[in-house]
GROMACS .gro file of C-alpha atoms in nm:
model
  358
    1MET     CA    1  -6.196   5.124   1.546
    2ALA     CA    2  -6.050   4.910   1.824
    3PHE     CA    3  -6.037   4.612   1.591
    4GLY     CA    4  -5.846   4.817   1.329
    5LYS     CA    5  -5.592   4.935   1.586
    6LYS     CA    6  -5.537   4.580   1.702
    7MET     CA    7  -5.475   4.458   1.348
    8SER     CA    8  -5.229   4.743   1.281
    9LEU     CA    9  -5.036   4.672   1.599
   10SER     CA   10  -5.012   4.299   1.531
   11ARG     CA   11  -4.873   4.366   1.182
   12VAL     CA   12  -4.591   4.582   1.318
   13GLU     CA   13  -4.506   4.322   1.578
   14ASN     CA   14  -4.513   4.039   1.323
   15PRO     CA   15  -4.152   3.909   1.278
   16CYS     CA   16  -4.201   3.840   0.905
   17PHE     CA   17  -4.326   4.195   0.847
   18LEU     CA   18  -4.030   4.340   1.038
   19LEU     CA   19  -3.791   4.126   0.833
   20PHE     CA   20  -3.955   4.256   0.515
   21LEU     CA   21  -3.905   4.615   0.631
   22ILE     CA   22  -3.537   4.552   0.706
   23ILE     CA   23  -3.476   4.393   0.366
   24PHE     CA   24  -3.663   4.675   0.191
   25GLN     CA   25  -3.453   4.938   0.369
   26ALA     CA   26  -3.131   4.754   0.283
   27ILE     CA   27  -3.227   4.741  -0.086
   28PHE     CA   28  -3.319   5.111  -0.080
   29ILE     CA   29  -2.982   5.205   0.074
   30LEU     CA   30  -2.800   4.988  -0.182
   31ILE     CA   31  -2.982   5.164  -0.467
   32LEU     CA   32  -2.880   5.501  -0.325
   33TYR     CA   33  -2.521   5.382  -0.289
   34ARG     CA   34  -2.518   5.260  -0.646
   35GLY     CA   35  -2.669   5.583  -0.768
   36SER     CA   36  -2.394   5.785  -0.601
   37ASN     CA   37  -2.143   5.663  -0.860
   38SER     CA   38  -2.068   5.343  -0.664
   39THR     CA   39  -2.152   4.975  -0.667
   40VAL     CA   40  -2.108   4.684  -0.437
   41TYR     CA   41  -1.772   4.512  -0.454
   42ARG     CA   42  -1.756   4.211  -0.687
   43THR     CA   43  -1.460   3.979  -0.727
   44SER     CA   44  -1.382   3.621  -0.823
   45PHE     CA   45  -1.150   3.608  -0.522
   46PRO     CA   46  -1.309   3.532  -0.183
   47LEU     CA   47  -1.336   3.826   0.054
   48PRO     CA   48  -1.239   3.755   0.415
   49PRO     CA   49  -1.433   3.869   0.720
   50PRO     CA   50  -1.299   4.185   0.892
   51LEU     CA   51  -0.939   4.120   0.992
   52ASP     CA   52  -0.714   4.228   1.277
   53TYR     CA   53  -0.447   4.465   1.143
   54SER     CA   54  -0.249   4.430   1.463
   55GLN     CA   55  -0.168   4.076   1.345
   56THR     CA   56   0.029   4.108   1.021
   57GLU     CA   57   0.246   3.889   0.798
   58ASP     CA   58   0.556   3.968   0.595
   59VAL     CA   59   0.475   4.030   0.228
   60TYR     CA   60   0.730   3.762   0.128
   61THR     CA   61   0.576   3.493   0.350
   62ASN     CA   62   0.542   3.157   0.169
   63LEU     CA   63   0.636   3.293  -0.175
   64SER     CA   64   0.900   3.018  -0.189
   65LEU     CA   65   0.612   2.768  -0.220
   66PHE     CA   66   0.567   2.885  -0.579
   67THR     CA   67   0.825   2.679  -0.771
   68ARG     CA   68   0.868   2.629  -1.142
   69ALA     CA   69   0.643   2.366  -1.299
   70PRO     CA   70   0.833   2.074  -1.458
   71ASP     CA   71   0.613   2.082  -1.770
   72LYS     CA   72   0.537   2.444  -1.857
   73ALA     CA   73   0.357   2.350  -2.178
   74ASN     CA   74   0.083   2.170  -1.984
   75MET     CA   75   0.036   2.403  -1.688
   76ARG     CA   76  -0.314   2.439  -1.549
   77TYR     CA   77  -0.480   2.772  -1.480
   78CYS     CA   78  -0.409   2.922  -1.140
   79THR     CA   79  -0.672   2.866  -0.874
   80ASP     CA   80  -0.744   3.095  -0.579
   81SER     CA   81  -0.412   3.163  -0.411
   82SER     CA   82  -0.363   2.957  -0.097
   83ILE     CA   83  -0.098   3.191   0.047
   84LEU     CA   84  -0.313   3.503   0.084
   85VAL     CA   85  -0.305   3.609   0.449
   86GLY     CA   86  -0.479   3.948   0.460
   87PRO     CA   87  -0.302   4.219   0.664
   88LEU     CA   88   0.064   4.273   0.573
   89SER     CA   89   0.346   4.438   0.765
   90VAL     CA   90   0.452   4.761   0.591
   91THR     CA   91   0.732   4.982   0.728
   92PHE     CA   92   0.961   5.244   0.577
   93ASP     CA   93   1.237   5.243   0.839
   94THR     CA   94   1.500   5.091   0.608
   95LEU     CA   95   1.543   5.180   0.242
   96PRO     CA   96   1.582   4.851   0.049
   97SER     CA   97   1.853   4.832  -0.215
   98GLU     CA   98   1.786   4.729  -0.573
   99GLU     CA   99   2.004   4.420  -0.521
  100THR     CA  100   1.792   4.312  -0.225
  101ILE     CA  101   1.468   4.350  -0.418
  102ILE     CA  102   1.604   4.153  -0.715
  103SER     CA  103   1.735   3.869  -0.495
  104LYS     CA  104   1.401   3.838  -0.313
  105ASN     CA  105   1.204   3.821  -0.640
  106PRO     CA  106   1.386   3.556  -0.847
  107TYR     CA  107   1.103   3.498  -1.096
  108VAL     CA  108   1.070   3.862  -1.201
  109GLN     CA  109   1.202   3.898  -1.555
  110SER     CA  110   1.360   4.196  -1.733
  111GLY     CA  111   1.123   4.492  -1.748
  112GLY     CA  112   0.952   4.403  -1.421
  113ARG     CA  113   0.751   4.131  -1.595
  114TYR     CA  114   0.622   3.832  -1.400
  115SER     CA  115   0.404   3.532  -1.466
  116PRO     CA  116   0.346   3.254  -1.210
  117PRO     CA  117   0.607   2.979  -1.253
  118HIS     CA  118   0.370   2.701  -1.143
  119CYS     CA  119   0.040   2.782  -1.319
  120GLU     CA  120  -0.118   2.980  -1.603
  121ALA     CA  121  -0.235   3.321  -1.479
  122ARG     CA  122  -0.599   3.411  -1.535
  123TYR     CA  123  -0.534   3.786  -1.536
  124LYS     CA  124  -0.287   4.023  -1.709
  125THR     CA  125  -0.237   4.356  -1.536
  126ALA     CA  126  -0.023   4.654  -1.639
  127VAL     CA  127   0.077   4.861  -1.334
  128ILE     CA  128   0.132   5.221  -1.448
  129VAL     CA  129   0.315   5.458  -1.213
  130PRO     CA  130   0.366   5.832  -1.287
  131HIS     CA  131   0.700   5.949  -1.152
  132LYS     CA  132   0.921   6.252  -1.109
  133ASN     CA  133   1.201   6.281  -0.851
  134HIS     CA  134   1.068   6.015  -0.612
  135GLU     CA  135   1.356   5.768  -0.609
  136LYS     CA  136   1.321   5.674  -0.240
  137HIS     CA  137   0.949   5.618  -0.280
  138LEU     CA  138   1.020   5.396  -0.579
  139GLN     CA  139   1.252   5.164  -0.385
  140HIS     CA  140   0.991   5.101  -0.118
  141PHE     CA  141   0.723   5.065  -0.384
  142LEU     CA  142   0.912   4.797  -0.578
  143TYR     CA  143   1.011   4.611  -0.260
  144TYR     CA  144   0.648   4.566  -0.156
  145LEU     CA  145   0.453   4.559  -0.481
  146HIS     CA  146   0.638   4.280  -0.660
  147PRO     CA  147   0.573   4.015  -0.393
  148PHE     CA  148   0.223   4.156  -0.332
  149LEU     CA  149   0.127   4.088  -0.694
  150GLN     CA  150   0.298   3.749  -0.699
  151ARG     CA  151   0.090   3.639  -0.401
  152GLN     CA  152  -0.218   3.696  -0.618
  153GLN     CA  153  -0.078   3.485  -0.906
  154ILE     CA  154  -0.116   3.762  -1.163
  155ASN     CA  155   0.072   3.803  -1.490
  156TYR     CA  156   0.191   4.162  -1.457
  157CYS     CA  157   0.439   4.428  -1.564
  158ILE     CA  158   0.534   4.752  -1.386
  159TYR     CA  159   0.567   5.065  -1.602
  160LEU     CA  160   0.736   5.374  -1.461
  161ILE     CA  161   0.640   5.688  -1.655
  162HIS     CA  162   0.910   5.947  -1.593
  163GLN     CA  163   0.853   6.315  -1.676
  164ALA     CA  164   1.172   6.473  -1.811
  165GLY     CA  165   1.274   6.832  -1.751
  166SER     CA  166   1.204   7.080  -1.473
  167GLY     CA  167   0.851   7.183  -1.570
  168PRO     CA  168   0.545   7.140  -1.346
  169PHE     CA  169   0.431   6.783  -1.282
  170ASN     CA  170   0.140   6.653  -1.488
  171ARG     CA  171   0.037   6.322  -1.333
  172ALA     CA  172  -0.277   6.282  -1.545
  173LYS     CA  173  -0.097   6.322  -1.877
  174LEU     CA  174   0.171   6.075  -1.767
  175LEU     CA  175  -0.100   5.817  -1.695
  176ASN     CA  176  -0.242   5.862  -2.045
  177ILE     CA  177   0.107   5.812  -2.188
  178GLY     CA  178   0.158   5.503  -1.975
  179VAL     CA  179  -0.164   5.349  -2.101
  180ARG     CA  180  -0.075   5.416  -2.465
  181GLU     CA  181   0.279   5.276  -2.431
  182ALA     CA  182   0.174   4.972  -2.225
  183MET     CA  183  -0.093   4.875  -2.477
  184LYS     CA  184   0.177   4.865  -2.747
  185ASP     CA  185   0.345   4.581  -2.555
  186ASP     CA  186   0.056   4.348  -2.475
  187ASP     CA  187  -0.319   4.307  -2.479
  188TRP     CA  188  -0.363   4.384  -2.109
  189ASP     CA  189  -0.683   4.284  -1.930
  190CYS     CA  190  -0.642   4.555  -1.669
  191LEU     CA  191  -0.478   4.897  -1.638
  192LEU     CA  192  -0.376   4.951  -1.276
  193LEU     CA  193  -0.300   5.321  -1.220
  194HIS     CA  194  -0.091   5.352  -0.905
  195ASP     CA  195   0.060   5.643  -0.710
  196VAL     CA  196   0.419   5.565  -0.614
  197ASP     CA  197   0.373   5.673  -0.251
  198LEU     CA  198   0.093   5.426  -0.165
  199ILE     CA  199   0.163   5.071  -0.044
  200PRO     CA  200  -0.117   4.813  -0.006
  201GLU     CA  201  -0.156   4.651   0.337
  202ASN     CA  202  -0.390   4.362   0.253
  203ASP     CA  203  -0.323   4.097  -0.010
  204TYR     CA  204  -0.697   4.025  -0.046
  205ASN     CA  205  -0.709   4.360  -0.227
  206VAL     CA  206  -0.668   4.192  -0.564
  207TYR     CA  207  -0.513   4.392  -0.849
  208VAL     CA  208  -0.752   4.286  -1.125
  209CYS     CA  209  -1.025   4.484  -1.299
  210ASP     CA  210  -1.398   4.454  -1.261
  211GLU     CA  211  -1.566   4.345  -1.582
  212TYR     CA  212  -1.837   4.610  -1.568
  213PHE     CA  213  -1.712   4.922  -1.391
  214PRO     CA  214  -1.386   5.099  -1.298
  215LYS     CA  215  -1.260   4.997  -0.954
  216HIS     CA  216  -1.122   5.202  -0.665
  217LEU     CA  217  -0.873   5.007  -0.454
  218SER     CA  218  -0.718   5.264  -0.216
  219THR     CA  219  -1.034   5.333  -0.019
  220ALA     CA  220  -0.866   5.354   0.325
  221ILE     CA  221  -0.536   5.547   0.348
  222ASP     CA  222  -0.355   5.576   0.681
  223LYS     CA  223  -0.291   5.952   0.649
  224LEU     CA  224  -0.667   5.994   0.607
  225TYR     CA  225  -0.730   5.786   0.921
  226TYR     CA  226  -0.840   5.489   0.708
  227SER     CA  227  -1.162   5.666   0.622
  228PHE     CA  228  -1.324   5.797   0.305
  229PRO     CA  229  -1.266   6.175   0.270
  230TYR     CA  230  -1.575   6.239   0.051
  231TRP     CA  231  -1.826   6.023  -0.134
  232SER     CA  232  -1.688   6.078  -0.488
  233PHE     CA  233  -1.321   6.021  -0.390
  234PHE     CA  234  -1.146   5.817  -0.661
  235GLY     CA  235  -0.775   5.881  -0.604
  236GLY     CA  236  -0.457   5.689  -0.533
  237VAL     CA  237  -0.495   5.343  -0.685
  238ILE     CA  238  -0.760   5.266  -0.947
  239ALA     CA  239  -0.819   4.990  -1.202
  240LEU     CA  240  -0.987   5.018  -1.542
  241THR     CA  241  -1.009   4.786  -1.839
  242PRO     CA  242  -0.880   4.934  -2.166
  243GLU     CA  243  -1.244   4.957  -2.277
  244HIS     CA  244  -1.337   5.159  -1.968
  245TYR     CA  245  -1.040   5.388  -2.022
  246MET     CA  246  -1.123   5.470  -2.381
  247LYS     CA  247  -1.492   5.509  -2.304
  248ILE     CA  248  -1.411   5.805  -2.075
  249ASN     CA  249  -1.137   5.939  -2.308
  250GLY     CA  250  -0.875   5.873  -2.040
  251PHE     CA  251  -0.747   6.142  -1.805
  252PRO     CA  252  -0.741   6.516  -1.887
  253ASN     CA  253  -0.404   6.642  -2.013
  254THR     CA  254  -0.442   6.993  -1.874
  255PHE     CA  255  -0.382   6.942  -1.500
  256TRP     CA  256  -0.038   7.097  -1.454
  257ASP     CA  257   0.103   7.081  -1.102
  258LYS     CA  258  -0.240   7.069  -0.941
  259ASP     CA  259  -0.481   6.813  -0.802
  260GLY     CA  260  -0.832   6.736  -0.917
  261GLU     CA  261  -0.771   6.495  -1.205
  262ASP     CA  262  -0.911   6.204  -0.999
  263ASP     CA  263  -1.235   6.397  -0.943
  264ASP     CA  264  -1.243   6.468  -1.316
  265ILE     CA  265  -1.215   6.094  -1.386
  266ALA     CA  266  -1.496   6.015  -1.141
  267GLU     CA  267  -1.714   6.267  -1.323
  268ARG     CA  268  -1.623   6.117  -1.662
  269ILE     CA  269  -1.724   5.774  -1.537
  270ALA     CA  270  -2.064   5.908  -1.430
  271ILE     CA  271  -2.111   6.087  -1.765
  272ALA     CA  272  -2.032   5.760  -1.945
  273GLY     CA  273  -2.311   5.588  -1.751
  274MET     CA  274  -2.086   5.369  -1.539
  275GLY     CA  275  -2.056   5.326  -1.164
  276ILE     CA  276  -1.750   5.267  -0.950
  277ASP     CA  277  -1.664   4.945  -0.768
  278ARG     CA  278  -1.516   5.039  -0.433
  279VAL     CA  279  -1.311   4.791  -0.234
  280PRO     CA  280  -1.448   4.765   0.123
  281LEU     CA  281  -1.265   4.991   0.367
  282TYR     CA  282  -1.138   4.701   0.575
  283VAL     CA  283  -0.969   4.553   0.266
  284GLY     CA  284  -0.852   4.873   0.090
  285HIS     CA  285  -0.590   4.969   0.351
  286TYR     CA  286  -0.282   5.161   0.227
  287LYS     CA  287   0.016   5.328   0.390
  288MET     CA  288   0.147   5.653   0.244
  289ILE     CA  289   0.524   5.696   0.222
  290ASP     CA  290   0.617   6.028   0.379
  291TYR     CA  291   0.943   6.205   0.299
  292GLY     CA  292   0.811   6.547   0.393
  293GLN     CA  293   0.553   6.581   0.115
  294ALA     CA  294   0.256   6.391   0.257
  295ALA     CA  295   0.097   6.678   0.453
  296LYS     CA  296   0.031   6.888   0.143
  297ARG     CA  297  -0.086   6.585  -0.053
  298VAL     CA  298  -0.329   6.477   0.220
  299GLN     CA  299  -0.472   6.829   0.240
  300ASN     CA  300  -0.550   6.815  -0.132
  301LEU     CA  301  -0.727   6.480  -0.089
  302ARG     CA  302  -0.971   6.601   0.174
  303SER     CA  303  -1.225   6.769  -0.057
  304PRO     CA  304  -1.329   6.744  -0.423
  305ALA     CA  305  -1.208   6.994  -0.683
  306GLU     CA  306  -1.439   7.232  -0.869
  307LEU     CA  307  -1.442   7.115  -1.229
  308ASN     CA  308  -1.600   7.174  -1.568
  309THR     CA  309  -1.577   6.814  -1.690
  310LYS     CA  310  -1.903   6.804  -1.887
  311LYS     CA  311  -1.769   7.071  -2.122
  312THR     CA  312  -1.412   6.940  -2.157
  313TRP     CA  313  -1.404   6.560  -2.140
  314LYS     CA  314  -1.473   6.486  -2.507
  315ASP     CA  315  -1.184   6.706  -2.628
  316ASP     CA  316  -0.928   6.671  -2.348
  317GLY     CA  317  -0.790   6.319  -2.305
  318MET     CA  318  -0.651   6.030  -2.506
  319ASN     CA  319  -0.776   6.184  -2.830
  320SER     CA  320  -0.571   6.502  -2.771
  321LEU     CA  321  -0.259   6.341  -2.620
  322GLU     CA  322   0.075   6.469  -2.753
  323TYR     CA  323   0.422   6.389  -2.620
  324LYS     CA  324   0.774   6.304  -2.731
  325LEU     CA  325   0.907   5.962  -2.633
  326LEU     CA  326   1.267   6.010  -2.519
  327GLY     CA  327   1.335   5.654  -2.411
  328LYS     CA  328   1.176   5.320  -2.328
  329LYS     CA  329   1.418   5.095  -2.142
  330LYS     CA  330   1.375   4.767  -1.958
  331TYR     CA  331   1.537   4.759  -1.616
  332HIS     CA  332   1.523   4.445  -1.407
  333LEU     CA  333   1.233   4.558  -1.189
  334TYR     CA  334   1.035   4.783  -1.425
  335VAL     CA  335   1.006   4.939  -1.768
  336ASN     CA  336   1.121   5.301  -1.760
  337ILE     CA  337   0.946   5.531  -2.007
  338THR     CA  338   1.093   5.882  -2.024
  339VAL     CA  339   0.886   6.147  -2.198
  340ASP     CA  340   0.886   6.514  -2.285
  341ILE     CA  341   0.528   6.629  -2.225
  342GLY     CA  342   0.582   6.988  -2.330
  343ALA     CA  343   0.507   7.299  -2.127
  344PRO     CA  344   0.181   7.424  -1.980
  345PRO     CA  345  -0.001   7.692  -2.181
  346VAL     CA  346   0.083   8.051  -2.094
  347LEU     CA  347  -0.225   8.205  -1.937
  348PRO     CA  348  -0.305   8.578  -1.973
  349PRO     CA  349  -0.254   8.793  -1.663
  350GLU     CA  350  -0.532   8.775  -1.408
  351GLY     CA  351  -0.824   8.995  -1.506
  352GLU     CA  352  -0.720   9.010  -1.873
  353SER     CA  353  -0.914   8.811  -2.132
  354LYS     CA  354  -0.782   8.693  -2.468
  355GLY     CA  355  -0.984   8.949  -2.657
  356ASN     CA  356  -0.920   9.241  -2.425
  357LYS     CA  357  -0.550   9.324  -2.442
  358ALA     CA  358  -0.409   9.672  -2.409
   0.00000   0.00000   0.00000
């Protein structure tokens, strides 16, 4: 008995055995994390160590180093960007004018289209932004996002999907429309779905898609104290390949003036057998623009919605999308798509079913 106890004690104290236990626990935790609709973050861009957000750089720093190549026909593919700095300075004290934004982004072409002037981009990303009566937000958004994307040497275009009329806002349906209209213009590698009130604070948060799974970029929002509100949170800024998007039948079209569509998408991803790539919290920093509407929005982001996705996702999405295109116009900094998305269905009075009317 004494000999057995001695052997057991020596095994626990053995450094190799302890190392094995640590590795085993790490793998177990990773499997749990993956099983909870998440995966580890993968990217072809190098991730930095944790950075000091008290030391920031201007988003336009060193963009002037990107000059037009003398022989565009023989340009090489872009390599990892040498001007990425990590934390960026983001403030909303002064509203930038359209003229200022245009002058500071000389290589942006009509329709908010950009490709690196000095190399051949490896990625093509369509940035799709649902919009209704947020003109001030839009000015800040364009001021920061154009140089942010240029720092990453991406071929991109910004699409603004504007809901016409005075009806209730339907963000999810506008995103479906944006995807359909953007795919008419180009064979995009990545669909970047972006709320207009969120501004990225770290240029290592690269706006390209993961090959295997949808990606969540806005993992740490300032109004949420740079923390994750709940484990299935998938709101704000997300990236899906066109294949991912069609596999889940896009967003639901039936979320009129209410939140919960992001939780519906997270559920669709799980139903489709995919996970979610989540950008590490220290990289996925965002600031929320606040013109008096942020408090209500933040409250809605704090907990998941109660949904019935398993019963609805096959019939409510891209395959049931209907809208009237009122206009598609190229402005200097973006493509503006104005649509009539119809009116929400008229629900029977509370307590009255369809088959039980007086």
